[in-house]
mmCIF file of the C-alpha atoms, coordinates in Angstrom:
data_MODEL
# 
_entry.id   MODEL 
# 
loop_
_atom_site.group_PDB 
_atom_site.id 
_atom_site.type_symbol 
_atom_site.label_atom_id 
_atom_site.label_alt_id 
_atom_site.label_comp_id 
_atom_site.label_asym_id 
_atom_site.label_entity_id 
_atom_site.label_seq_id 
_atom_site.pdbx_PDB_ins_code 
_atom_site.Cartn_x 
_atom_site.Cartn_y 
_atom_site.Cartn_z 
_atom_site.occupancy 
_atom_site.B_iso_or_equiv 
_atom_site.pdbx_formal_charge 
_atom_site.auth_seq_id 
_atom_site.auth_comp_id 
_atom_site.auth_asym_id 
_atom_site.auth_atom_id 
_atom_site.pdbx_PDB_model_num 
ATOM 1   C CA . UNK A 1 1   ? 111.399 100.612 71.636  1.00 0.00 ? 1   UNK A CA 1 
ATOM 2   C CA . UNK A 1 2   ? 108.362 101.333 74.435  1.00 0.00 ? 2   UNK A CA 1 
ATOM 3   C CA . UNK A 1 3   ? 108.591 103.119 77.412  1.00 0.00 ? 3   UNK A CA 1 
ATOM 4   C CA . UNK A 1 4   ? 107.272 101.096 80.650  1.00 0.00 ? 4   UNK A CA 1 
ATOM 5   C CA . UNK A 1 5   ? 103.889 102.926 81.891  1.00 0.00 ? 5   UNK A CA 1 
ATOM 6   C CA . UNK A 1 6   ? 103.122 103.295 85.254  1.00 0.00 ? 6   UNK A CA 1 
ATOM 7   C CA . UNK A 1 7   ? 101.330 105.321 87.800  1.00 0.00 ? 7   UNK A CA 1 
ATOM 8   C CA . UNK A 1 8   ? 103.034 106.951 90.850  1.00 0.00 ? 8   UNK A CA 1 
ATOM 9   C CA . UNK A 1 9   ? 101.549 106.703 94.419  1.00 0.00 ? 9   UNK A CA 1 
ATOM 10  C CA . UNK A 1 10  ? 102.570 108.830 97.515  1.00 0.00 ? 10  UNK A CA 1 
ATOM 11  C CA . UNK A 1 11  ? 102.522 106.707 100.537 1.00 0.00 ? 11  UNK A CA 1 
ATOM 12  C CA . UNK A 1 12  ? 102.103 108.798 103.724 1.00 0.00 ? 12  UNK A CA 1 
ATOM 13  C CA . UNK A 1 13  ? 103.436 107.021 107.192 1.00 0.00 ? 13  UNK A CA 1 
ATOM 14  C CA . UNK A 1 14  ? 104.562 107.922 110.465 1.00 0.00 ? 14  UNK A CA 1 
ATOM 15  C CA . UNK A 1 15  ? 106.391 105.509 113.073 1.00 0.00 ? 15  UNK A CA 1 
ATOM 16  C CA . UNK A 1 16  ? 107.906 103.727 110.395 1.00 0.00 ? 16  UNK A CA 1 
ATOM 17  C CA . UNK A 1 17  ? 110.010 101.313 112.637 1.00 0.00 ? 17  UNK A CA 1 
ATOM 18  C CA . UNK A 1 18  ? 107.074 99.753  113.643 1.00 0.00 ? 18  UNK A CA 1 
ATOM 19  C CA . UNK A 1 19  ? 105.971 95.917  112.881 1.00 0.00 ? 19  UNK A CA 1 
ATOM 20  C CA . UNK A 1 20  ? 102.365 96.980  111.519 1.00 0.00 ? 20  UNK A CA 1 
ATOM 21  C CA . UNK A 1 21  ? 103.906 99.305  109.136 1.00 0.00 ? 21  UNK A CA 1 
ATOM 22  C CA . UNK A 1 22  ? 106.704 96.786  108.173 1.00 0.00 ? 22  UNK A CA 1 
ATOM 23  C CA . UNK A 1 23  ? 104.451 93.837  106.822 1.00 0.00 ? 23  UNK A CA 1 
ATOM 24  C CA . UNK A 1 24  ? 101.819 96.665  105.408 1.00 0.00 ? 24  UNK A CA 1 
ATOM 25  C CA . UNK A 1 25  ? 104.360 98.355  103.408 1.00 0.00 ? 25  UNK A CA 1 
ATOM 26  C CA . UNK A 1 26  ? 105.950 95.327  101.929 1.00 0.00 ? 26  UNK A CA 1 
ATOM 27  C CA . UNK A 1 27  ? 102.700 94.004  100.913 1.00 0.00 ? 27  UNK A CA 1 
ATOM 28  C CA . UNK A 1 28  ? 102.109 97.111  99.598  1.00 0.00 ? 28  UNK A CA 1 
ATOM 29  C CA . UNK A 1 29  ? 105.495 97.087  97.435  1.00 0.00 ? 29  UNK A CA 1 
ATOM 30  C CA . UNK A 1 30  ? 104.759 93.529  96.366  1.00 0.00 ? 30  UNK A CA 1 
ATOM 31  C CA . UNK A 1 31  ? 101.396 94.757  94.771  1.00 0.00 ? 31  UNK A CA 1 
ATOM 32  C CA . UNK A 1 32  ? 103.420 97.881  93.430  1.00 0.00 ? 32  UNK A CA 1 
ATOM 33  C CA . UNK A 1 33  ? 105.648 95.651  91.505  1.00 0.00 ? 33  UNK A CA 1 
ATOM 34  C CA . UNK A 1 34  ? 102.929 93.204  90.340  1.00 0.00 ? 34  UNK A CA 1 
ATOM 35  C CA . UNK A 1 35  ? 100.782 96.095  88.816  1.00 0.00 ? 35  UNK A CA 1 
ATOM 36  C CA . UNK A 1 36  ? 103.795 98.157  87.533  1.00 0.00 ? 36  UNK A CA 1 
ATOM 37  C CA . UNK A 1 37  ? 103.376 101.185 90.489  1.00 0.00 ? 37  UNK A CA 1 
ATOM 38  C CA . UNK A 1 38  ? 105.733 103.151 91.755  1.00 0.00 ? 38  UNK A CA 1 
ATOM 39  C CA . UNK A 1 39  ? 106.087 104.576 94.892  1.00 0.00 ? 39  UNK A CA 1 
ATOM 40  C CA . UNK A 1 40  ? 107.122 107.389 96.780  1.00 0.00 ? 40  UNK A CA 1 
ATOM 41  C CA . UNK A 1 41  ? 107.681 107.273 100.591 1.00 0.00 ? 41  UNK A CA 1 
ATOM 42  C CA . UNK A 1 42  ? 107.204 110.086 103.088 1.00 0.00 ? 42  UNK A CA 1 
ATOM 43  C CA . UNK A 1 43  ? 107.722 109.095 106.503 1.00 0.00 ? 43  UNK A CA 1 
ATOM 44  C CA . UNK A 1 44  ? 108.700 109.805 109.827 1.00 0.00 ? 44  UNK A CA 1 
ATOM 45  C CA . UNK A 1 45  ? 110.331 107.637 112.796 1.00 0.00 ? 45  UNK A CA 1 
ATOM 46  C CA . UNK A 1 46  ? 108.016 109.670 115.194 1.00 0.00 ? 46  UNK A CA 1 
ATOM 47  C CA . UNK A 1 47  ? 104.399 108.596 115.383 1.00 0.00 ? 47  UNK A CA 1 
ATOM 48  C CA . UNK A 1 48  ? 103.466 112.440 115.707 1.00 0.00 ? 48  UNK A CA 1 
ATOM 49  C CA . UNK A 1 49  ? 101.759 111.818 118.947 1.00 0.00 ? 49  UNK A CA 1 
ATOM 50  C CA . UNK A 1 50  ? 103.668 114.134 121.679 1.00 0.00 ? 50  UNK A CA 1 
ATOM 51  C CA . UNK A 1 51  ? 104.016 117.098 119.782 1.00 0.00 ? 51  UNK A CA 1 
ATOM 52  C CA . UNK A 1 52  ? 107.573 117.496 120.963 1.00 0.00 ? 52  UNK A CA 1 
ATOM 53  C CA . UNK A 1 53  ? 110.021 119.960 118.610 1.00 0.00 ? 53  UNK A CA 1 
ATOM 54  C CA . UNK A 1 54  ? 111.501 116.883 117.112 1.00 0.00 ? 54  UNK A CA 1 
ATOM 55  C CA . UNK A 1 55  ? 108.083 115.922 116.016 1.00 0.00 ? 55  UNK A CA 1 
ATOM 56  C CA . UNK A 1 56  ? 107.135 119.213 114.492 1.00 0.00 ? 56  UNK A CA 1 
ATOM 57  C CA . UNK A 1 57  ? 110.201 118.902 112.737 1.00 0.00 ? 57  UNK A CA 1 
ATOM 58  C CA . UNK A 1 58  ? 109.573 115.873 111.263 1.00 0.00 ? 58  UNK A CA 1 
ATOM 59  C CA . UNK A 1 59  ? 105.959 116.582 110.325 1.00 0.00 ? 59  UNK A CA 1 
ATOM 60  C CA . UNK A 1 60  ? 107.808 118.755 107.775 1.00 0.00 ? 60  UNK A CA 1 
ATOM 61  C CA . UNK A 1 61  ? 108.920 115.757 105.471 1.00 0.00 ? 61  UNK A CA 1 
ATOM 62  C CA . UNK A 1 62  ? 104.868 115.486 104.903 1.00 0.00 ? 62  UNK A CA 1 
ATOM 63  C CA . UNK A 1 63  ? 104.869 118.559 102.583 1.00 0.00 ? 63  UNK A CA 1 
ATOM 64  C CA . UNK A 1 64  ? 107.694 117.895 100.578 1.00 0.00 ? 64  UNK A CA 1 
ATOM 65  C CA . UNK A 1 65  ? 105.297 116.096 97.960  1.00 0.00 ? 65  UNK A CA 1 
ATOM 66  C CA . UNK A 1 66  ? 104.799 117.181 94.548  1.00 0.00 ? 66  UNK A CA 1 
ATOM 67  C CA . UNK A 1 67  ? 101.315 116.756 93.641  1.00 0.00 ? 67  UNK A CA 1 
ATOM 68  C CA . UNK A 1 68  ? 101.736 117.480 89.885  1.00 0.00 ? 68  UNK A CA 1 
ATOM 69  C CA . UNK A 1 69  ? 104.085 114.218 89.581  1.00 0.00 ? 69  UNK A CA 1 
ATOM 70  C CA . UNK A 1 70  ? 101.861 112.117 91.464  1.00 0.00 ? 70  UNK A CA 1 
ATOM 71  C CA . UNK A 1 71  ? 98.549  109.727 90.694  1.00 0.00 ? 71  UNK A CA 1 
ATOM 72  C CA . UNK A 1 72  ? 97.148  109.215 94.166  1.00 0.00 ? 72  UNK A CA 1 
ATOM 73  C CA . UNK A 1 73  ? 97.932  109.125 97.251  1.00 0.00 ? 73  UNK A CA 1 
ATOM 74  C CA . UNK A 1 74  ? 97.738  106.263 100.338 1.00 0.00 ? 74  UNK A CA 1 
ATOM 75  C CA . UNK A 1 75  ? 97.740  107.376 104.114 1.00 0.00 ? 75  UNK A CA 1 
ATOM 76  C CA . UNK A 1 76  ? 98.158  104.725 107.155 1.00 0.00 ? 76  UNK A CA 1 
ATOM 77  C CA . UNK A 1 77  ? 96.843  107.511 109.284 1.00 0.00 ? 77  UNK A CA 1 
ATOM 78  C CA . UNK A 1 78  ? 96.424  105.123 111.955 1.00 0.00 ? 78  UNK A CA 1 
ATOM 79  C CA . UNK A 1 79  ? 100.230 105.077 112.228 1.00 0.00 ? 79  UNK A CA 1 
ATOM 80  C CA . UNK A 1 80  ? 99.985  108.847 112.027 1.00 0.00 ? 80  UNK A CA 1 
ATOM 81  C CA . UNK A 1 81  ? 98.664  109.922 115.518 1.00 0.00 ? 81  UNK A CA 1 
ATOM 82  C CA . UNK A 1 82  ? 97.714  112.933 114.685 1.00 0.00 ? 82  UNK A CA 1 
ATOM 83  C CA . UNK A 1 83  ? 94.407  113.141 113.038 1.00 0.00 ? 83  UNK A CA 1 
ATOM 84  C CA . UNK A 1 84  ? 95.280  116.947 112.132 1.00 0.00 ? 84  UNK A CA 1 
ATOM 85  C CA . UNK A 1 85  ? 98.073  115.888 110.316 1.00 0.00 ? 85  UNK A CA 1 
ATOM 86  C CA . UNK A 1 86  ? 96.322  113.039 108.632 1.00 0.00 ? 86  UNK A CA 1 
ATOM 87  C CA . UNK A 1 87  ? 93.499  115.165 107.398 1.00 0.00 ? 87  UNK A CA 1 
ATOM 88  C CA . UNK A 1 88  ? 96.062  118.083 106.307 1.00 0.00 ? 88  UNK A CA 1 
ATOM 89  C CA . UNK A 1 89  ? 97.895  115.598 103.838 1.00 0.00 ? 89  UNK A CA 1 
ATOM 90  C CA . UNK A 1 90  ? 94.600  114.256 102.466 1.00 0.00 ? 90  UNK A CA 1 
ATOM 91  C CA . UNK A 1 91  ? 93.137  117.934 101.814 1.00 0.00 ? 91  UNK A CA 1 
ATOM 92  C CA . UNK A 1 92  ? 96.213  118.967 100.053 1.00 0.00 ? 92  UNK A CA 1 
ATOM 93  C CA . UNK A 1 93  ? 95.852  115.973 97.465  1.00 0.00 ? 93  UNK A CA 1 
ATOM 94  C CA . UNK A 1 94  ? 92.074  116.526 97.441  1.00 0.00 ? 94  UNK A CA 1 
ATOM 95  C CA . UNK A 1 95  ? 92.686  120.035 96.957  1.00 0.00 ? 95  UNK A CA 1 
ATOM 96  C CA . UNK A 1 96  ? 94.982  118.680 93.918  1.00 0.00 ? 96  UNK A CA 1 
ATOM 97  C CA . UNK A 1 97  ? 92.295  116.442 92.408  1.00 0.00 ? 97  UNK A CA 1 
ATOM 98  C CA . UNK A 1 98  ? 94.468  113.358 93.441  1.00 0.00 ? 98  UNK A CA 1 
ATOM 99  C CA . UNK A 1 99  ? 92.439  110.313 94.859  1.00 0.00 ? 99  UNK A CA 1 
ATOM 100 C CA . UNK A 1 100 ? 93.145  109.491 98.805  1.00 0.00 ? 100 UNK A CA 1 
ATOM 101 C CA . UNK A 1 101 ? 92.883  106.177 100.433 1.00 0.00 ? 101 UNK A CA 1 
ATOM 102 C CA . UNK A 1 102 ? 93.456  106.469 104.239 1.00 0.00 ? 102 UNK A CA 1 
ATOM 103 C CA . UNK A 1 103 ? 94.314  103.209 105.759 1.00 0.00 ? 103 UNK A CA 1 
ATOM 104 C CA . UNK A 1 104 ? 92.388  102.255 109.036 1.00 0.00 ? 104 UNK A CA 1 
ATOM 105 C CA . UNK A 1 105 ? 91.001  105.777 110.320 1.00 0.00 ? 105 UNK A CA 1 
ATOM 106 C CA . UNK A 1 106 ? 88.262  107.850 108.729 1.00 0.00 ? 106 UNK A CA 1 
ATOM 107 C CA . UNK A 1 107 ? 89.611  111.087 107.055 1.00 0.00 ? 107 UNK A CA 1 
ATOM 108 C CA . UNK A 1 108 ? 86.896  113.284 105.062 1.00 0.00 ? 108 UNK A CA 1 
ATOM 109 C CA . UNK A 1 109 ? 86.926  113.242 101.250 1.00 0.00 ? 109 UNK A CA 1 
ATOM 110 C CA . UNK A 1 110 ? 89.046  110.059 101.403 1.00 0.00 ? 110 UNK A CA 1 
ATOM 111 C CA . UNK A 1 111 ? 87.857  106.347 100.128 1.00 0.00 ? 111 UNK A CA 1 
ATOM 112 C CA . UNK A 1 112 ? 88.548  104.631 104.064 1.00 0.00 ? 112 UNK A CA 1 
ATOM 113 C CA . UNK A 1 113 ? 89.755  101.570 104.624 1.00 0.00 ? 113 UNK A CA 1 
ATOM 114 C CA . UNK A 1 114 ? 88.931  100.491 108.056 1.00 0.00 ? 114 UNK A CA 1 
ATOM 115 C CA . UNK A 1 115 ? 89.873  97.124  109.704 1.00 0.00 ? 115 UNK A CA 1 
ATOM 116 C CA . UNK A 1 116 ? 87.629  95.330  112.056 1.00 0.00 ? 116 UNK A CA 1 
ATOM 117 C CA . UNK A 1 117 ? 89.878  93.816  115.078 1.00 0.00 ? 117 UNK A CA 1 
ATOM 118 C CA . UNK A 1 118 ? 86.895  92.315  117.149 1.00 0.00 ? 118 UNK A CA 1 
# 
């Protein structure tokens, strides 16, 4: 009996309740199923914008990933309103030799996918 071979992607997103995030994540789930990927979601309910005490607590979720167990990273960087937090996630993954895709905001060292809203 052969074992299914799959890759694991860590997805980082903030403000998980936003409609934008919901439609994107549904599409990502569909593609992951189709191409035999597993997804680990690391998300906060806060947009990480106001720098309030609960924001500081919630951002710790982004530090829980074990990079030795994943094959790549996707950051919904526009949803994470703090550019510093998004770049920090990218930097950690890059240091571990993982490819990083940033969605809708340029981050250094990443494959950047930006949308033209004009």
